[in-house]
Tab-separated table of C-alpha atoms and ligand atoms in Angstrom:
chain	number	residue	atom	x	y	z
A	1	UNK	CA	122.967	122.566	111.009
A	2	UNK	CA	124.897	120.162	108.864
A	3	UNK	CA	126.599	121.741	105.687
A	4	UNK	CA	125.386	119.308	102.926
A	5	UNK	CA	122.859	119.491	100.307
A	6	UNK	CA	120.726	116.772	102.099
A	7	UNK	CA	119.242	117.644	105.419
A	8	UNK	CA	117.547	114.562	106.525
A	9	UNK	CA	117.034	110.750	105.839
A	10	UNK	CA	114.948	108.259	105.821
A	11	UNK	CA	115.756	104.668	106.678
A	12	UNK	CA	113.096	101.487	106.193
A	13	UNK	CA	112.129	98.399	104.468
A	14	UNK	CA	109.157	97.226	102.575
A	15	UNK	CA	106.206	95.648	103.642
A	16	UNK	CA	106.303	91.839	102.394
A	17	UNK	CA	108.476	89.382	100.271
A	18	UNK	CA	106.020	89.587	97.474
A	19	UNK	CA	106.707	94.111	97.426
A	20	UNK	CA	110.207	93.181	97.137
A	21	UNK	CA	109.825	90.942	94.219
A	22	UNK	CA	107.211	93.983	92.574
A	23	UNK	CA	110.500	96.302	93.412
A	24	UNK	CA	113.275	94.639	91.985
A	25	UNK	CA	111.365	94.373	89.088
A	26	UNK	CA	110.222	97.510	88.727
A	27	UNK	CA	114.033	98.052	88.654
A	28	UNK	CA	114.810	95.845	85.981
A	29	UNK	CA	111.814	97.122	84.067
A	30	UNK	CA	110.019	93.642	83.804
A	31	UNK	CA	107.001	92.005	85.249
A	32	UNK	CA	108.982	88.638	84.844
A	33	UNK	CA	109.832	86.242	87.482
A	34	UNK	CA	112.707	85.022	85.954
A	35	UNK	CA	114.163	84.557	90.032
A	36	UNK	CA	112.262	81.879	91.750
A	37	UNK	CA	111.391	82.696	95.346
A	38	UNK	CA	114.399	80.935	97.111
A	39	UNK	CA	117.415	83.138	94.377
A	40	UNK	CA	115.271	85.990	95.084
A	41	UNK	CA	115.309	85.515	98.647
A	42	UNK	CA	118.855	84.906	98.949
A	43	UNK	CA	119.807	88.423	96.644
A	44	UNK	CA	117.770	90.165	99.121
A	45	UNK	CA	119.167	88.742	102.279
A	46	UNK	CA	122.650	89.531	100.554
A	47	UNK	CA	121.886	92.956	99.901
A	48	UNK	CA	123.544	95.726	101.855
A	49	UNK	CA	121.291	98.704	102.694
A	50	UNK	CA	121.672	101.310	100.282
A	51	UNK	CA	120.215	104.415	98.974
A	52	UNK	CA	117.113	103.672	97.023
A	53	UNK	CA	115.650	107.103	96.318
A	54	UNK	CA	116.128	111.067	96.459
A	55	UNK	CA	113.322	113.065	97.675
A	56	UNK	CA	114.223	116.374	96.152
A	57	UNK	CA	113.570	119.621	98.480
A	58	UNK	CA	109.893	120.537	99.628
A	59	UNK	CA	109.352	124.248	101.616
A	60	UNK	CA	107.183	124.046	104.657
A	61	UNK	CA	104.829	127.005	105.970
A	62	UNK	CA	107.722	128.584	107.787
A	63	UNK	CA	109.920	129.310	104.280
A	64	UNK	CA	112.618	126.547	104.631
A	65	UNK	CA	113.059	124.097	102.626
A	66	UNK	CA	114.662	120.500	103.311
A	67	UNK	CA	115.818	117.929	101.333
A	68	UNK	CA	116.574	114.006	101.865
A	69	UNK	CA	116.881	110.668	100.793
A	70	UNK	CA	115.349	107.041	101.167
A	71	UNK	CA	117.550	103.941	102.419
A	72	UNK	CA	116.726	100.543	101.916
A	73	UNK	CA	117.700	97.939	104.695
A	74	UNK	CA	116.336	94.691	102.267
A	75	UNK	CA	115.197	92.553	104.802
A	76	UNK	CA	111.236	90.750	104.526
A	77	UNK	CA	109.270	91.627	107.780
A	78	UNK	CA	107.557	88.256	107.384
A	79	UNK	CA	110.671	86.083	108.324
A	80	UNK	CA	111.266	88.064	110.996
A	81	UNK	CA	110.505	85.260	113.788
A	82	UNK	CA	113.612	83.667	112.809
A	83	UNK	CA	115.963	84.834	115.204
A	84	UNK	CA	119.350	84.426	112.677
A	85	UNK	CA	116.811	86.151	110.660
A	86	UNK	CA	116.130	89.047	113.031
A	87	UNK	CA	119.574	89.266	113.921
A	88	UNK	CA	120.677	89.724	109.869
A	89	UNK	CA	118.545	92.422	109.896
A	90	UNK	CA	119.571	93.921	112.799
A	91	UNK	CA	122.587	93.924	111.220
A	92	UNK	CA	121.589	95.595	108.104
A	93	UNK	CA	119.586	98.414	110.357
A	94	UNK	CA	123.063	99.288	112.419
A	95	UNK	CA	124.512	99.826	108.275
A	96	UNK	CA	121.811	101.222	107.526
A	97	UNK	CA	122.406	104.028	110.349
A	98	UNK	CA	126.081	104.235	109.571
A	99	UNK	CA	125.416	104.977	105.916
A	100	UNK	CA	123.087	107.903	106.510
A	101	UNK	CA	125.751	108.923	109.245
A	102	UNK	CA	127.911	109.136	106.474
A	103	UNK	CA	126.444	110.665	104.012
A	104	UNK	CA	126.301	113.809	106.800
A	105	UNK	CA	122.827	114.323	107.214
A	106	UNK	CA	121.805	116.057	110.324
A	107	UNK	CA	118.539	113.655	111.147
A	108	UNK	CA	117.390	110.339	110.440
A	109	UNK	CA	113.889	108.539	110.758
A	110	UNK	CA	113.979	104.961	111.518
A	111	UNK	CA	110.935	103.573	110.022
A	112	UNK	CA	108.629	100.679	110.731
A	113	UNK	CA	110.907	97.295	112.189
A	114	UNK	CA	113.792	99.013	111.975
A	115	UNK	CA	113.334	100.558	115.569
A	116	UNK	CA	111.151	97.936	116.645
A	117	UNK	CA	114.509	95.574	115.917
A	118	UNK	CA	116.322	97.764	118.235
A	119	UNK	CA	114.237	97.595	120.987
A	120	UNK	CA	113.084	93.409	120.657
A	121	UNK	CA	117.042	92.583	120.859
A	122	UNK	CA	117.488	95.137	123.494
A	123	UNK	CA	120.287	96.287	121.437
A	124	UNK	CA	119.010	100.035	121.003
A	125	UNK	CA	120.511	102.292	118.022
A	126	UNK	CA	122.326	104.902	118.504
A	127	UNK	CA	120.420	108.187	119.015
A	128	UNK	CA	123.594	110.245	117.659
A	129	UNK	CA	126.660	109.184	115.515
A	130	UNK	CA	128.903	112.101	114.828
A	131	UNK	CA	126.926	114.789	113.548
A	132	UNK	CA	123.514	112.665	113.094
A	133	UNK	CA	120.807	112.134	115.132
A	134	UNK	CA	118.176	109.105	114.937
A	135	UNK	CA	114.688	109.259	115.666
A	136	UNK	CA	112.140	106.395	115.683
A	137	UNK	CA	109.469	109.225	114.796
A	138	UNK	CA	106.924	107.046	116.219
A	139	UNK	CA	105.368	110.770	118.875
A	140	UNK	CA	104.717	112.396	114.799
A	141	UNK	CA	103.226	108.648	114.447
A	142	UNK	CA	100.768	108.832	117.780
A	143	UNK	CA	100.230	112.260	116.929
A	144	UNK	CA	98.817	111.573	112.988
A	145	UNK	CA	97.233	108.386	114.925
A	146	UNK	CA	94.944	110.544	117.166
A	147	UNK	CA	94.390	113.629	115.318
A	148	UNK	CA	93.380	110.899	112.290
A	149	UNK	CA	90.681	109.076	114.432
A	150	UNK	CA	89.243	111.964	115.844
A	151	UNK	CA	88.705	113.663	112.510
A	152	UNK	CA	86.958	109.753	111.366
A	153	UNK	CA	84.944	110.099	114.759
A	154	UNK	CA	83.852	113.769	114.190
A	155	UNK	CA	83.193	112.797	110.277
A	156	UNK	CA	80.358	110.350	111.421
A	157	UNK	CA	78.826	112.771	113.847
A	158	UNK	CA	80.164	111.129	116.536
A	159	UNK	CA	81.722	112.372	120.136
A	160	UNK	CA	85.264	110.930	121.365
A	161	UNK	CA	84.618	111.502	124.598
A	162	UNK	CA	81.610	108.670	124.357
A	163	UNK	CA	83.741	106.308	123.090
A	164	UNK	CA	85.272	102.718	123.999
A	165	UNK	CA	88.292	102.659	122.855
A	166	UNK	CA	90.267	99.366	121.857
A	167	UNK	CA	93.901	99.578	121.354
A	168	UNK	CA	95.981	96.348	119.955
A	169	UNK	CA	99.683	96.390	120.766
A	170	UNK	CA	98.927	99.109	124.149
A	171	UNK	CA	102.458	98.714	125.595
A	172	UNK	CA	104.162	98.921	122.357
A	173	UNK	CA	105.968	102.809	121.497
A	174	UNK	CA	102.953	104.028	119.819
A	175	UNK	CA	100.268	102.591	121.869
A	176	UNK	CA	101.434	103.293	125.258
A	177	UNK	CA	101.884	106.897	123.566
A	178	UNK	CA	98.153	107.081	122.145
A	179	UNK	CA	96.720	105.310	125.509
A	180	UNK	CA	98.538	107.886	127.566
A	181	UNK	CA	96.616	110.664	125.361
A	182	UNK	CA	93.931	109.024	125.490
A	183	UNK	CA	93.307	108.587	129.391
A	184	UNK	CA	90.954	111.427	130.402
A	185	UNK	CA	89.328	111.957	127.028
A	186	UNK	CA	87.316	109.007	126.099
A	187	UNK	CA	84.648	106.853	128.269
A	188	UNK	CA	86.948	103.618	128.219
A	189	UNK	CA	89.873	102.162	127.653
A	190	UNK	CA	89.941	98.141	126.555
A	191	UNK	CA	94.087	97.551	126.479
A	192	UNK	CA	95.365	94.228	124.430
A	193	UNK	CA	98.937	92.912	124.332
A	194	UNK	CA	100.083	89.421	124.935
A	195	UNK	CA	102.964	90.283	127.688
A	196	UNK	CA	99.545	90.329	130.357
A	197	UNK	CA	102.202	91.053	133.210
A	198	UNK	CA	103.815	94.301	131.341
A	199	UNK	CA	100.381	95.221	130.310
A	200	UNK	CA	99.068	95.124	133.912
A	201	UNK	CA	102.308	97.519	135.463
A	202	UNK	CA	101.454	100.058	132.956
A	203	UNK	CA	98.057	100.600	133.386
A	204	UNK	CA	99.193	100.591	137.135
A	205	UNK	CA	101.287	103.535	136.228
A	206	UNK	CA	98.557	105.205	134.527
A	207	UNK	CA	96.642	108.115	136.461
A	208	UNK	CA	93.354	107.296	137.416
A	209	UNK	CA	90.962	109.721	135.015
A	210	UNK	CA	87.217	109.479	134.368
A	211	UNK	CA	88.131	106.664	131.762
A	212	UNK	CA	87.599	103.239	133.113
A	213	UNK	CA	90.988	101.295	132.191
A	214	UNK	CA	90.778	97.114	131.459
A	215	UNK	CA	93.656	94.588	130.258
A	216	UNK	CA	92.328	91.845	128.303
A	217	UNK	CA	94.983	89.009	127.218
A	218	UNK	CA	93.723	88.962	123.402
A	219	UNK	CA	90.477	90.916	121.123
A	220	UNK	CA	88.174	87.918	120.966
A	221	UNK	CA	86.388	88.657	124.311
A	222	UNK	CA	85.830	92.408	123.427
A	223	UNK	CA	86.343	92.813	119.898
A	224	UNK	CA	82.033	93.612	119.600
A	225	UNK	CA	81.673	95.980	121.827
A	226	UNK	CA	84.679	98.632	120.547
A	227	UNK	CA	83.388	101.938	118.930
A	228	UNK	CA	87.178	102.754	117.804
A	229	UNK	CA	89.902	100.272	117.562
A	230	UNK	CA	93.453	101.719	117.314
A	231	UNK	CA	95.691	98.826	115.799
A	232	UNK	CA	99.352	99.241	116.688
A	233	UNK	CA	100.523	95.849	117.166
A	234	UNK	CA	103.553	94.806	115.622
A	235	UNK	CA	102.535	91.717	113.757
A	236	UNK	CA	104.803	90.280	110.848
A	237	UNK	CA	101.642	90.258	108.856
A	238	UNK	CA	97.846	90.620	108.546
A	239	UNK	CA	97.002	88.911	111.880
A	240	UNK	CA	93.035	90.156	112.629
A	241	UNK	CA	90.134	89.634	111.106
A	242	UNK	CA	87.680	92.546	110.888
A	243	UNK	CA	84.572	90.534	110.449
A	244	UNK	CA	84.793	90.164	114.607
A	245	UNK	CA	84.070	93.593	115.131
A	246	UNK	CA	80.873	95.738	115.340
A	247	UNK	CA	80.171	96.490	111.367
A	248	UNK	CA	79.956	100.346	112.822
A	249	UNK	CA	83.155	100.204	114.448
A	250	UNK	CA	85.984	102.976	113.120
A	251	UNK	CA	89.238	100.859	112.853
A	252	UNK	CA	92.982	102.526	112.512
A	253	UNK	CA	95.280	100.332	111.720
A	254	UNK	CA	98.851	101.433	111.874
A	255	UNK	CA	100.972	98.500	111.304
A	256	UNK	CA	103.219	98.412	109.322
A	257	UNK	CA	103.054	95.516	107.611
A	258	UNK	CA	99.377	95.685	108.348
A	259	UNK	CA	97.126	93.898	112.014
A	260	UNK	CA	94.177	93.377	109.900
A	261	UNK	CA	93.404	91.487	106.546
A	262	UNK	CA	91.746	93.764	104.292
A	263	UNK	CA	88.020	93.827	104.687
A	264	UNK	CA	85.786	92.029	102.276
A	265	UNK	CA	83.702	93.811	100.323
A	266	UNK	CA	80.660	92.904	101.471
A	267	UNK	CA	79.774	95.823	104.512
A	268	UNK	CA	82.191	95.102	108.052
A	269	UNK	CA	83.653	97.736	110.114
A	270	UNK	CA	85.724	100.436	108.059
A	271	UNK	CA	89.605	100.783	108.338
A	272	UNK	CA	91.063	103.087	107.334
A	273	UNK	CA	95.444	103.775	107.670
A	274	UNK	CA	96.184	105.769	110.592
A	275	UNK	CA	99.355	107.633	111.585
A	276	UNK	CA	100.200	109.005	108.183
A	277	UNK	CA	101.012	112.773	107.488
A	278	UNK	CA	100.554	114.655	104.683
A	279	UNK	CA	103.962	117.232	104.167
A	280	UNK	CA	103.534	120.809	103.397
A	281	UNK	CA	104.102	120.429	99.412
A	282	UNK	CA	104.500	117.407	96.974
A	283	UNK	CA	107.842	115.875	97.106
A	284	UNK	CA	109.210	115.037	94.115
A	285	UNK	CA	111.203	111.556	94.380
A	286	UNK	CA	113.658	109.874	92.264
A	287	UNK	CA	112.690	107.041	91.385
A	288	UNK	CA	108.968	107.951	91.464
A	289	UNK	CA	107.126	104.765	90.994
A	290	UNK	CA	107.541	103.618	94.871
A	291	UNK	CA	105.621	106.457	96.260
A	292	UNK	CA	102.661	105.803	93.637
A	293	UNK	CA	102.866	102.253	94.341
A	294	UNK	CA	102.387	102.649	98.669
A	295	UNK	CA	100.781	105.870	99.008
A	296	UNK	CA	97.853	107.527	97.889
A	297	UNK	CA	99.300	110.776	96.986
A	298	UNK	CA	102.603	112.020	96.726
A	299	UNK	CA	102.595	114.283	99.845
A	300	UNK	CA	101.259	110.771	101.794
A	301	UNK	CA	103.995	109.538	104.223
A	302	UNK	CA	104.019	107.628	107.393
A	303	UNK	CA	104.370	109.647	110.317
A	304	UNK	CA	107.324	108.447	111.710
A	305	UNK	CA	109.203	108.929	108.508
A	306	UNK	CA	107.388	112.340	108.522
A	307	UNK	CA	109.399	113.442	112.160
A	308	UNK	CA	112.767	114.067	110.524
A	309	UNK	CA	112.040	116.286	107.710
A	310	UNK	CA	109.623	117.777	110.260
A	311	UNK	CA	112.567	118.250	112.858
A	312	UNK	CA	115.239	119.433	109.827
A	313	UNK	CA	112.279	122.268	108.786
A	314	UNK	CA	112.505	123.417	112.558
A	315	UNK	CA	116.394	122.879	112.797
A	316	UNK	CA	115.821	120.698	115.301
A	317	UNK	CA	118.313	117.631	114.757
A	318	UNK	CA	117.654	115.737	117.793
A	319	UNK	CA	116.494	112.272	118.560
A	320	UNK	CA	113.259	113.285	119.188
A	321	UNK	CA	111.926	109.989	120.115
A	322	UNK	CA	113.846	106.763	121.390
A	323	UNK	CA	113.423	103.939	122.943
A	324	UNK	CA	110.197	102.514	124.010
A	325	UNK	CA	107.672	103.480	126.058
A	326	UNK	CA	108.909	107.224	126.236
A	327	UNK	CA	105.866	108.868	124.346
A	328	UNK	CA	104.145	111.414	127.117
A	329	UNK	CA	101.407	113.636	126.018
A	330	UNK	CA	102.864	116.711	126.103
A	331	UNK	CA	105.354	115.557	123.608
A	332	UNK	CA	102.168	114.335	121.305
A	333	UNK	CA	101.454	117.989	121.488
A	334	UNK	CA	104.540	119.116	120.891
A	335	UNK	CA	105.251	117.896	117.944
A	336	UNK	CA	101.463	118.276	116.656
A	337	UNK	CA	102.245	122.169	117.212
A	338	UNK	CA	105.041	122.100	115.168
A	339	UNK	CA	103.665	119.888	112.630
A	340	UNK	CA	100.854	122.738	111.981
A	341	UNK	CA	102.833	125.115	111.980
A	342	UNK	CA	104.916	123.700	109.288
A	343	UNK	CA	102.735	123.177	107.370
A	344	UNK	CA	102.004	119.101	107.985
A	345	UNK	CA	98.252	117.600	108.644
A	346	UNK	CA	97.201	114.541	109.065
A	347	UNK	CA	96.230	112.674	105.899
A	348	UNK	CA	93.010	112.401	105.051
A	349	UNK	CA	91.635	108.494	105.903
A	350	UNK	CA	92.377	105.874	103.320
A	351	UNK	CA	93.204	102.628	102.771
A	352	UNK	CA	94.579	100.477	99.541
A	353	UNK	CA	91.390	101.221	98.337
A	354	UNK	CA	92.348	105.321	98.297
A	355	UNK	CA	90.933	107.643	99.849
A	356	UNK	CA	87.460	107.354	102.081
A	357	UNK	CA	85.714	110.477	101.245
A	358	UNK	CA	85.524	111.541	97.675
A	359	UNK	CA	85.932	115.400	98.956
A	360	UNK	CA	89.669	114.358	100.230
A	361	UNK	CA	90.231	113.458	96.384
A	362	UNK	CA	93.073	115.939	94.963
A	363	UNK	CA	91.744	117.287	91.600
A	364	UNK	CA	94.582	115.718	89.483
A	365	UNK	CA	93.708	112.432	90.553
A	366	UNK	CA	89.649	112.690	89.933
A	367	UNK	CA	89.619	110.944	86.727
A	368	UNK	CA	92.082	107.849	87.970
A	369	UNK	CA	89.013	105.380	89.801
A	370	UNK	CA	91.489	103.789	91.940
A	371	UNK	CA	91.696	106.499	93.811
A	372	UNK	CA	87.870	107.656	94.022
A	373	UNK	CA	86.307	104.392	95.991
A	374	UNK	CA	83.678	105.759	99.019
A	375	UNK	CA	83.699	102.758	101.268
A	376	UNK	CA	81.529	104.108	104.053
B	1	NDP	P1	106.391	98.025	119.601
B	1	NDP	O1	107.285	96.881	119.322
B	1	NDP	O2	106.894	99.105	120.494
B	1	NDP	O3	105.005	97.497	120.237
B	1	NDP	C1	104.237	96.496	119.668
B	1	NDP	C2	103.071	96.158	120.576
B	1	NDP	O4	102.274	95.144	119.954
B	1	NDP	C3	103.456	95.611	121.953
B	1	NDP	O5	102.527	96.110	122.894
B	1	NDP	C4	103.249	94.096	121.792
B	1	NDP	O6	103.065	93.539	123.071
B	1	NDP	C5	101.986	94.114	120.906
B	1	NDP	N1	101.661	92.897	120.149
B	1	NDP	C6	102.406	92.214	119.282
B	1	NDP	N2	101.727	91.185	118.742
B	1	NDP	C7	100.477	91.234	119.279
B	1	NDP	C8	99.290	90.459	119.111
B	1	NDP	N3	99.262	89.410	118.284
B	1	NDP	N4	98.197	90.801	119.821
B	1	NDP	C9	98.209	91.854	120.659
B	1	NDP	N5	99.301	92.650	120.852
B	1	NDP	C10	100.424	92.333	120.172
B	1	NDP	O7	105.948	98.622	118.190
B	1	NDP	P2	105.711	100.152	117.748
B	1	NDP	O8	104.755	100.770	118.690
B	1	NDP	O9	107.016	100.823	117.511
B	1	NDP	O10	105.033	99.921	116.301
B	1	NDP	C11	103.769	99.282	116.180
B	1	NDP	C12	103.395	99.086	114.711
B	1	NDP	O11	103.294	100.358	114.067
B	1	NDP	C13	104.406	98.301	113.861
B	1	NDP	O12	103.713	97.527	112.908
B	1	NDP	C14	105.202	99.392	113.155
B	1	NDP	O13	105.838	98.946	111.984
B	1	NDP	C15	104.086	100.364	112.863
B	1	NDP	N6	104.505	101.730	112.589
B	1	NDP	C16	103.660	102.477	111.824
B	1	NDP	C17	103.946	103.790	111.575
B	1	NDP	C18	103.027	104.658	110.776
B	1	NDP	O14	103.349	105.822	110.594
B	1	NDP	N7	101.874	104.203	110.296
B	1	NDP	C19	105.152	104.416	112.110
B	1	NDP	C20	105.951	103.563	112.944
B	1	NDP	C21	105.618	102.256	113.163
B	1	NDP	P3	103.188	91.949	123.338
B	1	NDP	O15	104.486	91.520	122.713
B	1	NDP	O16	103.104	91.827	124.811
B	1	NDP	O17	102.009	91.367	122.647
């Protein structure tokens, strides 16, 4: 175990151009647009990563306590089909990784694009430097993923194992993870991704289970007839539209930025945000106003930036997972184990609406309406 006050950190980047603009202003303490899009764009693309935010120490079940740290890489997900683009933040991720080397913490979680980068340029990160070791925390993300959609299935008297199953993005990290889980448990399997080639190896390399297995090329062909869709593409923005689906369809979308637009008000399948864990105790962080703004409560976090204050609460400082494609289910159930028994569940289903289910609603937030809106 490292000697330093900080045990573990967290490395990422926001969601869209127009959160960045919302955070450097937040910053400056003005709603004012006094940079036009271009300046703005420019400072950003500029910016080294850096250390945006302490997350002061929270004790799991177990009686140890971790603390860590947030770093910024400043790059816009959006632009990220510009290859100079991709490559500047490629860049910034490989900083990114030697700052939190630096600062001697013992394990890192590489959030959202900033694995994915890795793995697109097939330049992968490190999974030690010195004494630090890098996780994508993307099993703690399958993991949150499944538990979360069977608790939605099981909340609308409903039976998994009935199920037809759509996942978007099934030989990404996370999907081949959840499909691999998945394979024996539910009646069948509809797999999307573009790459139809890699697509049909994999499910050649699946076992053959009582769940009938299909590759489609793209959603429009099957998009009615899923009961559960599991989202896990990684799209630069809001790519599907939910008003294709079956309106009593359960969809988890765990992009990050997000597959699907938001749904309109007017009925549509429900979506809720899957793969997000909900720690052992309320972290206080430093500046506070990022967590309010992306979560729903302050315990809320993604799951793969849940993995490394998971692993530092176990002593575990090891790059738990890496690469892609590596995600077995026996690891998924590994790290669920120790999840409980830390203290971490999965968070209860929400979207930027708040939470689903008014019962989920901590009692501190009851009186604040944008968290109390029952979509189902
Ligand atoms: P990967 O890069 O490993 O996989 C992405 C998958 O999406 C591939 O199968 C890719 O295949 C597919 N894909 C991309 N575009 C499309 C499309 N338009 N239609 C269908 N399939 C598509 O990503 P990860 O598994 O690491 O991450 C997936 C998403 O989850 C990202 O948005 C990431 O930011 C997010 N994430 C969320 C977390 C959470 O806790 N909620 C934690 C970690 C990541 P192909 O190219 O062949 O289409």
């Amino acid at each position: 175990m490292n000697n330093c006050s900080r045990n573990y950190a967290l490395i990422g980047h926001l969601d869209s151009f127009a959160r960045y603009r919302w955070f450097f202003n937040q910053l400056r303490e003005t709603d004012k647009e006094s940079l036009s899009d271009t300046e703005l764009r420019s400072y950003i693309n500029a910016m080294p990563p850096s250390r945006v935010a302490e997350i002061y120490p929270v004790e799991g079940s177990l009686g140890r306590s971790v603390r860590g740290c947030y770093i910024d890489c400043y790059f816009d997900p959006e632009s990220l089909n510009d290859l100079s683009y991709m490559r500047l933040a490629l860049r910034k991720v490989k900083k990114g990784c030697e700052l939190a080397a630096r600062l001697g913490v013992g394990i890192v979680s590489l959030g959202g694009f900033t694995s994915i980068l890795g793995e697109l340029s097939r330049e992968s990160h490190p999974l030690v430097i010195d004494q630090t070791a890098f996780t994508t925390g993307n099993t703690l993300t399958c993991y949150a993923t499944l538990q979360g959609t069977i608790e939605m299935v099981e909340r609308r008297g409903r039976n998994l194992e009935e199920e037809r199953v759509l996942i978007i993005g099934a030989t990404g990290d996370i999907g081949s993870g959840c499909t691999r889980w998945l394979n024996g448990r539910v009646r069948r399997l509809d797999l999307v991704a573009r790459d139809f080639n890699r697509l049909e190896r994999f499910i050649d390399d699946l076992p053959s289970t009582k769940t009938l297995i299909k590759a489609h090329r793209d959603i429009n062909s099957i998009a009615s007839q899923a009961d559960i869709v599991i989202a896990v593409a990684n799209t630069l923005s809001n790519v599907f539209d939910p008003s294709i689906f079956d309106p009593q369809a359960i969809i988890c979308d765990v992009g990050y930025p997000k597959n699907f637009k938001t749904r309109s008000k007017s009925g549509g399948p429900i979506i809720f945000y899957g793969g997000m864990i909900k720690g052992p105790g309320e972290g206080k962080v430093e500046p506070s106003f990022l967590m309010n703004e992306l979560y729903p409560d302050l315990d809320v976090i993604q799951g793969c930036l849940g993995e490394a204050p998971l692993l530092a609460m176990a002593d575990r400082m090891e790059p738990f997972s890496y690469g892609r494609g590596n995600i077995t289910p026996e690891k998924i159930d590994e790290i669920g184990a120790l999840a409980r028994a830390h203290g971490f569940s999965v968070a209860p289903p929400h979207n930027d609406n708040g939470y689903l289910y008014p019962e989920d609603l901590p009692i501190s937030k009851m009186k604040e309406e944008r968290f109390y809106t029952n979509t189902i």
